[in-house]
Amino acid sequence: MKQVNKPNPQYMRKTFFFFLPITGFFLFSISATHAQDGEAIFKQNCSACHKVGGGRLVGPDLAGVTTKRTEEWLMKWTRSSQALIKSGDADAKAIYEEYSSIMMPDQTIPNGDIKAIYTFIAGKSEAATVAAPTVAETPVSASANATPEVIELGKNLFIGSNALSNGGVACIACHNVNYTGVIPGGLLAKDLTTAHSRLGGDAGILGILGAPPFPAMTQAYKGKTITEPEIAALTAFLNKVDKDTANQVASSPYLLLYGGIGGLGGILILIYFLWFARKKETVKKDIYDRQLKSI
Amino acid sequence: MDVRSQVSMVFHLDKCIGCHTCSIACKNIWTDRKGAEYMWWNNVETKPGTGYPTKWENQDIYKGGWEKNGDTVSLKGAGKFKGLKNIFHNPHMPVLDDYYEPWTYKYQDLFTAPEGDDQPTARPVSLVTGEHMDVQSGPNWDDDMSGSIDYARQDVNLEKLSAAEREAMFQLERMTLHYLPRICNHCLNPACVGSCPSGALYKRGEDGIVLINQERCRAWRMCVTACPYKKSYYNWNTGKSEKCILCYPRLESGQAPACFHSCVGRIRYLGVLLYDADKIAAAAAAPDDRLVDAQMDIYLDPFDPEVIKQARLNGVADSTITAAQNSPVYKFVKVWKLALPLHPEFRTLPNLFYVPALLPTMATVSDGVYNSTSKSLWNGVESNRLPMKYLASLFSAGDTGKVTEVMKRLMAVRLHRRGVTVGDLNAAEISQALKEVQMEPDTADAIFRLTALATFDERFVIPPAHREESIEMLENTGDVKGNTGFGFKEKPVRGL
């Protein structure tokens, strides 16, 4: 008779020895990411907005930041800069306002990775000569000289008429821009109409598109990286959108509300006249009224 | 020629005494179910009056029936576009208040009330909500109310009369009324069938009875508004619409419909008319002054060999053709030209015809003395108490000539019979009256006989249904013996 329900001890032991090396490998690989990959992780997650030496991008130059701030403060900021600002930290607030109130995305990477990044930054800061914080430095916009064909290509990539070559989803799925000939885009992520100036010119956009730092965007473009020419075209397009918008008169944000109220009123008035002669009460109303009067 | 058979009806209004026995017979058989209490598949109205549901004839309110649209007709308030526009809320739909809220009394309170200073009473309770209610109106509260402000003077048929004519109608000395019993007309061009978005309504092939398939009805209630006679009713309990079925289970077993069978005044006649279905479209779209004639042209002579041949080719049974030849309806409508359809201007080609009532003529008041007699016992139809314009609005789409002719024929018969039975009239006067309407004394006698002395079998010539034979070819009827009847094969899930 074969026992079906009772676990077989021999089988259990075999399974244990089979999984042991695999489990060990994972444990090892997690701990091994510590220092060696600091640079890679920085490139993946931070380089879109930050440099270590060489001036500011969207965010500040991080050279020397490890000596300027405590590790605890840095960890809090990285986890959630907004939470830190809300907790009343004056430094955090000052930095946020200095950098045009552009929120740094909350990072969800493991603690070890963040530490690895700071280890990398500390190492690099020593080597690099800290550039003078020239706040007035304006980023160079190569995309301003882009040909109309490139801008057109950027537009087509944005709205999805031309597919991204590695199969990434078109920008319009989540983003909106106000631009002639582009239908309203998604509202899942930020409006990109003024992204070019908001992110400090080409560099910010190039960085974000090269290695998307936002969690949702990272997931969306995992293994579907946007190629160099595509990034250039999209940057040129966003630059053009930004410049064109600057010349437009901003519409009232309450247009939809007022328009909706006005439209509803119009429809109600129309209905009132269209169905003025409709049957609104029982045909016996006269009789009922007279009945009541006679009581 | 596309010859088909239609079970048709004649109501002789001169004989109706307004007793509502027909309504009760119908109610007891068909509409005493929950949700159907307010339905009166058969009802009796007083004319002038507003009828049931109130002001049903006023299609400005209810948008029922067809309207002429070039060479064809289109539904007044339903159809593809208009119907779709109103499919979820139909403003022309009669509401329960336009009918009445049905009620019963708490009779048990009369027996179970504790001893007190007052007599126990049976309070009225609504059959819709089950709550106590104040009864505000009923299905026949305009009964005998000629001259009343609320009912008689609201009659839509008075619209074509001048104010003076209307006032004269309701003077005490000449005020009159007659009854108008109504059932479903089982029309040749039924608006209810045309309006149904679900295709649940249909006209039975062998006898033209219009029915609602209770399995297919989806409660859109387009038939309720589309029927200009308001003879389709919505059952709020089952979530399906219902209408008069002309007691087809009784007809199939050779019995007259319950309202016909129970009629005390014996005013009702039922028989087959053969008609040419090819002419329906043209007749329905005929100009107003030709409407009645166009409808009469549809009905065919059942003795014509060509008609018989075509009818046989169309599968009309020989027994049905024989029934058409003996049909009292054929005699009243086609041979004697005494019966007219009710409101032909609705263009549904109704198959219920009315012989108008020969009401008493006008009386005179001299020196303050009311004098009901006049020079001759009957004055001419011109001095009828109800103006011809009023009757024409009811029965001939406003054509007074048509109604006057019918009234003259009826008067000729009455004068002739007075001469035979009493003999106090001048013979020249009688022959003049007969001559004027080109009627032989024999014909007048035949009309008198079918009007006054007709037996049960003369009044109801019901064609054998042959349903049993056709069903038995397909299935063993023994299998379902005792299992069929009015109801549902599957319990409906809609409704309350």
PDB file of N, CA, C and O in Angstrom, chain A residues 148-164 169-172 179 181-182 230 233-234 237:
ATOM      1  N   PRO A 148      13.392  70.660 -38.362  1.00  0.00           N
ATOM      2  CA  PRO A 148      11.957  70.340 -38.256  1.00  0.00           C
ATOM      3  C   PRO A 148      11.688  68.845 -38.405  1.00  0.00           C
ATOM      4  O   PRO A 148      10.761  68.312 -37.786  1.00  0.00           O
ATOM      5  N   GLU A 149      12.501  68.158 -39.228  1.00  0.00           N
ATOM      6  CA  GLU A 149      12.289  66.712 -39.419  1.00  0.00           C
ATOM      7  C   GLU A 149      12.473  65.975 -38.101  1.00  0.00           C
ATOM      8  O   GLU A 149      11.710  65.067 -37.766  1.00  0.00           O
ATOM      9  N   VAL A 150      13.487  66.382 -37.344  1.00  0.00           N
ATOM     10  CA  VAL A 150      13.759  65.714 -36.065  1.00  0.00           C
ATOM     11  C   VAL A 150      12.608  65.978 -35.085  1.00  0.00           C
ATOM     12  O   VAL A 150      12.144  65.084 -34.388  1.00  0.00           O
ATOM     13  N   ILE A 151      12.152  67.234 -35.091  1.00  0.00           N
ATOM     14  CA  ILE A 151      11.033  67.567 -34.191  1.00  0.00           C
ATOM     15  C   ILE A 151       9.804  66.752 -34.575  1.00  0.00           C
ATOM     16  O   ILE A 151       9.095  66.213 -33.729  1.00  0.00           O
ATOM     17  N   GLU A 152       9.558  66.638 -35.907  1.00  0.00           N
ATOM     18  CA  GLU A 152       8.414  65.862 -36.393  1.00  0.00           C
ATOM     19  C   GLU A 152       8.541  64.408 -35.942  1.00  0.00           C
ATOM     20  O   GLU A 152       7.564  63.794 -35.487  1.00  0.00           O
ATOM     21  N   LEU A 153       9.781  63.871 -36.066  1.00  0.00           N
ATOM     22  CA  LEU A 153      10.009  62.490 -35.622  1.00  0.00           C
ATOM     23  C   LEU A 153       9.718  62.368 -34.126  1.00  0.00           C
ATOM     24  O   LEU A 153       9.057  61.426 -33.675  1.00  0.00           O
ATOM     25  N   GLY A 154      10.184  63.377 -33.361  1.00  0.00           N
ATOM     26  CA  GLY A 154       9.938  63.374 -31.924  1.00  0.00           C
ATOM     27  C   GLY A 154       8.447  63.372 -31.627  1.00  0.00           C
ATOM     28  O   GLY A 154       7.967  62.642 -30.772  1.00  0.00           O
ATOM     29  N   LYS A 155       7.694  64.184 -32.385  1.00  0.00           N
ATOM     30  CA  LYS A 155       6.248  64.247 -32.183  1.00  0.00           C
ATOM     31  C   LYS A 155       5.609  62.892 -32.474  1.00  0.00           C
ATOM     32  O   LYS A 155       4.773  62.388 -31.709  1.00  0.00           O
ATOM     33  N   ASN A 156       6.026  62.285 -33.591  1.00  0.00           N
ATOM     34  CA  ASN A 156       5.464  60.984 -33.968  1.00  0.00           C
ATOM     35  C   ASN A 156       5.789  59.916 -32.928  1.00  0.00           C
ATOM     36  O   ASN A 156       4.970  59.049 -32.644  1.00  0.00           O
ATOM     37  N   LEU A 157       7.002  59.988 -32.378  1.00  0.00           N
ATOM     38  CA  LEU A 157       7.370  59.033 -31.329  1.00  0.00           C
ATOM     39  C   LEU A 157       6.518  59.274 -30.090  1.00  0.00           C
ATOM     40  O   LEU A 157       6.057  58.343 -29.431  1.00  0.00           O
ATOM     41  N   PHE A 158       6.292  60.557 -29.790  1.00  0.00           N
ATOM     42  CA  PHE A 158       5.522  60.908 -28.598  1.00  0.00           C
ATOM     43  C   PHE A 158       4.091  60.376 -28.677  1.00  0.00           C
ATOM     44  O   PHE A 158       3.586  59.754 -27.751  1.00  0.00           O
ATOM     45  N   ILE A 159       3.465  60.621 -29.846  1.00  0.00           N
ATOM     46  CA  ILE A 159       2.059  60.209 -29.953  1.00  0.00           C
ATOM     47  C   ILE A 159       1.922  58.761 -30.394  1.00  0.00           C
ATOM     48  O   ILE A 159       0.813  58.216 -30.382  1.00  0.00           O
ATOM     49  N   GLY A 160       3.038  58.107 -30.747  1.00  0.00           N
ATOM     50  CA  GLY A 160       2.974  56.688 -31.075  1.00  0.00           C
ATOM     51  C   GLY A 160       2.760  56.397 -32.535  1.00  0.00           C
ATOM     52  O   GLY A 160       2.543  55.246 -32.908  1.00  0.00           O
ATOM     53  N   SER A 161       2.747  57.417 -33.416  1.00  0.00           N
ATOM     54  CA  SER A 161       2.640  57.147 -34.859  1.00  0.00           C
ATOM     55  C   SER A 161       3.848  56.338 -35.310  1.00  0.00           C
ATOM     56  O   SER A 161       3.738  55.452 -36.149  1.00  0.00           O
ATOM     57  N   ASN A 162       5.022  56.691 -34.768  1.00  0.00           N
ATOM     58  CA  ASN A 162       6.214  55.872 -34.989  1.00  0.00           C
ATOM     59  C   ASN A 162       6.478  55.107 -33.692  1.00  0.00           C
ATOM     60  O   ASN A 162       6.561  55.719 -32.625  1.00  0.00           O
ATOM     61  N   ALA A 163       6.608  53.789 -33.810  1.00  0.00           N
ATOM     62  CA  ALA A 163       6.826  52.993 -32.606  1.00  0.00           C
ATOM     63  C   ALA A 163       8.260  53.172 -32.137  1.00  0.00           C
ATOM     64  O   ALA A 163       9.179  53.376 -32.953  1.00  0.00           O
ATOM     65  N   LEU A 164       8.463  53.137 -30.833  1.00  0.00           N
ATOM     66  CA  LEU A 164       9.825  53.152 -30.300  1.00  0.00           C
ATOM     67  C   LEU A 164      10.479  51.836 -30.698  1.00  0.00           C
ATOM     68  O   LEU A 164       9.861  50.773 -30.618  1.00  0.00           O
ATOM     69  N   VAL A 169       6.411  51.778 -24.723  1.00  0.00           N
ATOM     70  CA  VAL A 169       5.100  52.347 -24.992  1.00  0.00           C
ATOM     71  C   VAL A 169       5.258  53.845 -25.293  1.00  0.00           C
ATOM     72  O   VAL A 169       6.163  54.498 -24.787  1.00  0.00           O
ATOM     73  N   ALA A 170       4.379  54.366 -26.163  1.00  0.00           N
ATOM     74  CA  ALA A 170       4.468  55.773 -26.536  1.00  0.00           C
ATOM     75  C   ALA A 170       4.188  56.670 -25.331  1.00  0.00           C
ATOM     76  O   ALA A 170       3.383  56.337 -24.473  1.00  0.00           O
ATOM     77  N   CYS A 171       4.855  57.832 -25.311  1.00  0.00           N
ATOM     78  CA  CYS A 171       4.786  58.737 -24.164  1.00  0.00           C
ATOM     79  C   CYS A 171       3.355  59.156 -23.840  1.00  0.00           C
ATOM     80  O   CYS A 171       2.974  59.336 -22.689  1.00  0.00           O
ATOM     81  N   ILE A 172       2.531  59.318 -24.926  1.00  0.00           N
ATOM     82  CA  ILE A 172       1.197  59.893 -24.779  1.00  0.00           C
ATOM     83  C   ILE A 172       0.290  59.019 -23.907  1.00  0.00           C
ATOM     84  O   ILE A 172      -0.719  59.477 -23.383  1.00  0.00           O
ATOM     85  N   TYR A 179       0.027  70.868 -27.613  1.00  0.00           N
ATOM     86  CA  TYR A 179       0.732  71.151 -28.840  1.00  0.00           C
ATOM     87  C   TYR A 179      -0.226  70.930 -29.987  1.00  0.00           C
ATOM     88  O   TYR A 179      -0.999  69.957 -29.978  1.00  0.00           O
ATOM     89  N   GLY A 181      -2.060  69.684 -32.997  1.00  0.00           N
ATOM     90  CA  GLY A 181      -2.015  68.406 -33.704  1.00  0.00           C
ATOM     91  C   GLY A 181      -1.750  67.231 -32.814  1.00  0.00           C
ATOM     92  O   GLY A 181      -1.635  66.110 -33.307  1.00  0.00           O
ATOM     93  N   VAL A 182      -1.648  67.426 -31.519  1.00  0.00           N
ATOM     94  CA  VAL A 182      -1.462  66.293 -30.614  1.00  0.00           C
ATOM     95  C   VAL A 182      -2.706  66.192 -29.730  1.00  0.00           C
ATOM     96  O   VAL A 182      -3.079  67.160 -29.066  1.00  0.00           O
ATOM     97  N   GLU A 230      16.311  58.439 -30.726  1.00  0.00           N
ATOM     98  CA  GLU A 230      14.934  58.658 -30.281  1.00  0.00           C
ATOM     99  C   GLU A 230      14.901  59.683 -29.146  1.00  0.00           C
ATOM    100  O   GLU A 230      14.054  60.573 -29.114  1.00  0.00           O
ATOM    101  N   ALA A 233      15.406  63.082 -30.558  1.00  0.00           N
ATOM    102  CA  ALA A 233      14.214  63.578 -31.240  1.00  0.00           C
ATOM    103  C   ALA A 233      13.165  64.024 -30.233  1.00  0.00           C
ATOM    104  O   ALA A 233      12.563  65.103 -30.369  1.00  0.00           O
ATOM    105  N   LEU A 234      12.963  63.195 -29.203  1.00  0.00           N
ATOM    106  CA  LEU A 234      11.952  63.528 -28.185  1.00  0.00           C
ATOM    107  C   LEU A 234      12.338  64.807 -27.437  1.00  0.00           C
ATOM    108  O   LEU A 234      11.494  65.656 -27.160  1.00  0.00           O
ATOM    109  N   PHE A 237      11.583  67.697 -29.596  1.00  0.00           N
ATOM    110  CA  PHE A 237      10.141  67.911 -29.646  1.00  0.00           C
ATOM    111  C   PHE A 237       9.661  68.627 -28.384  1.00  0.00           C
ATOM    112  O   PHE A 237       8.934  69.624 -28.445  1.00  0.00           O
TER     113      PHE A 237
END
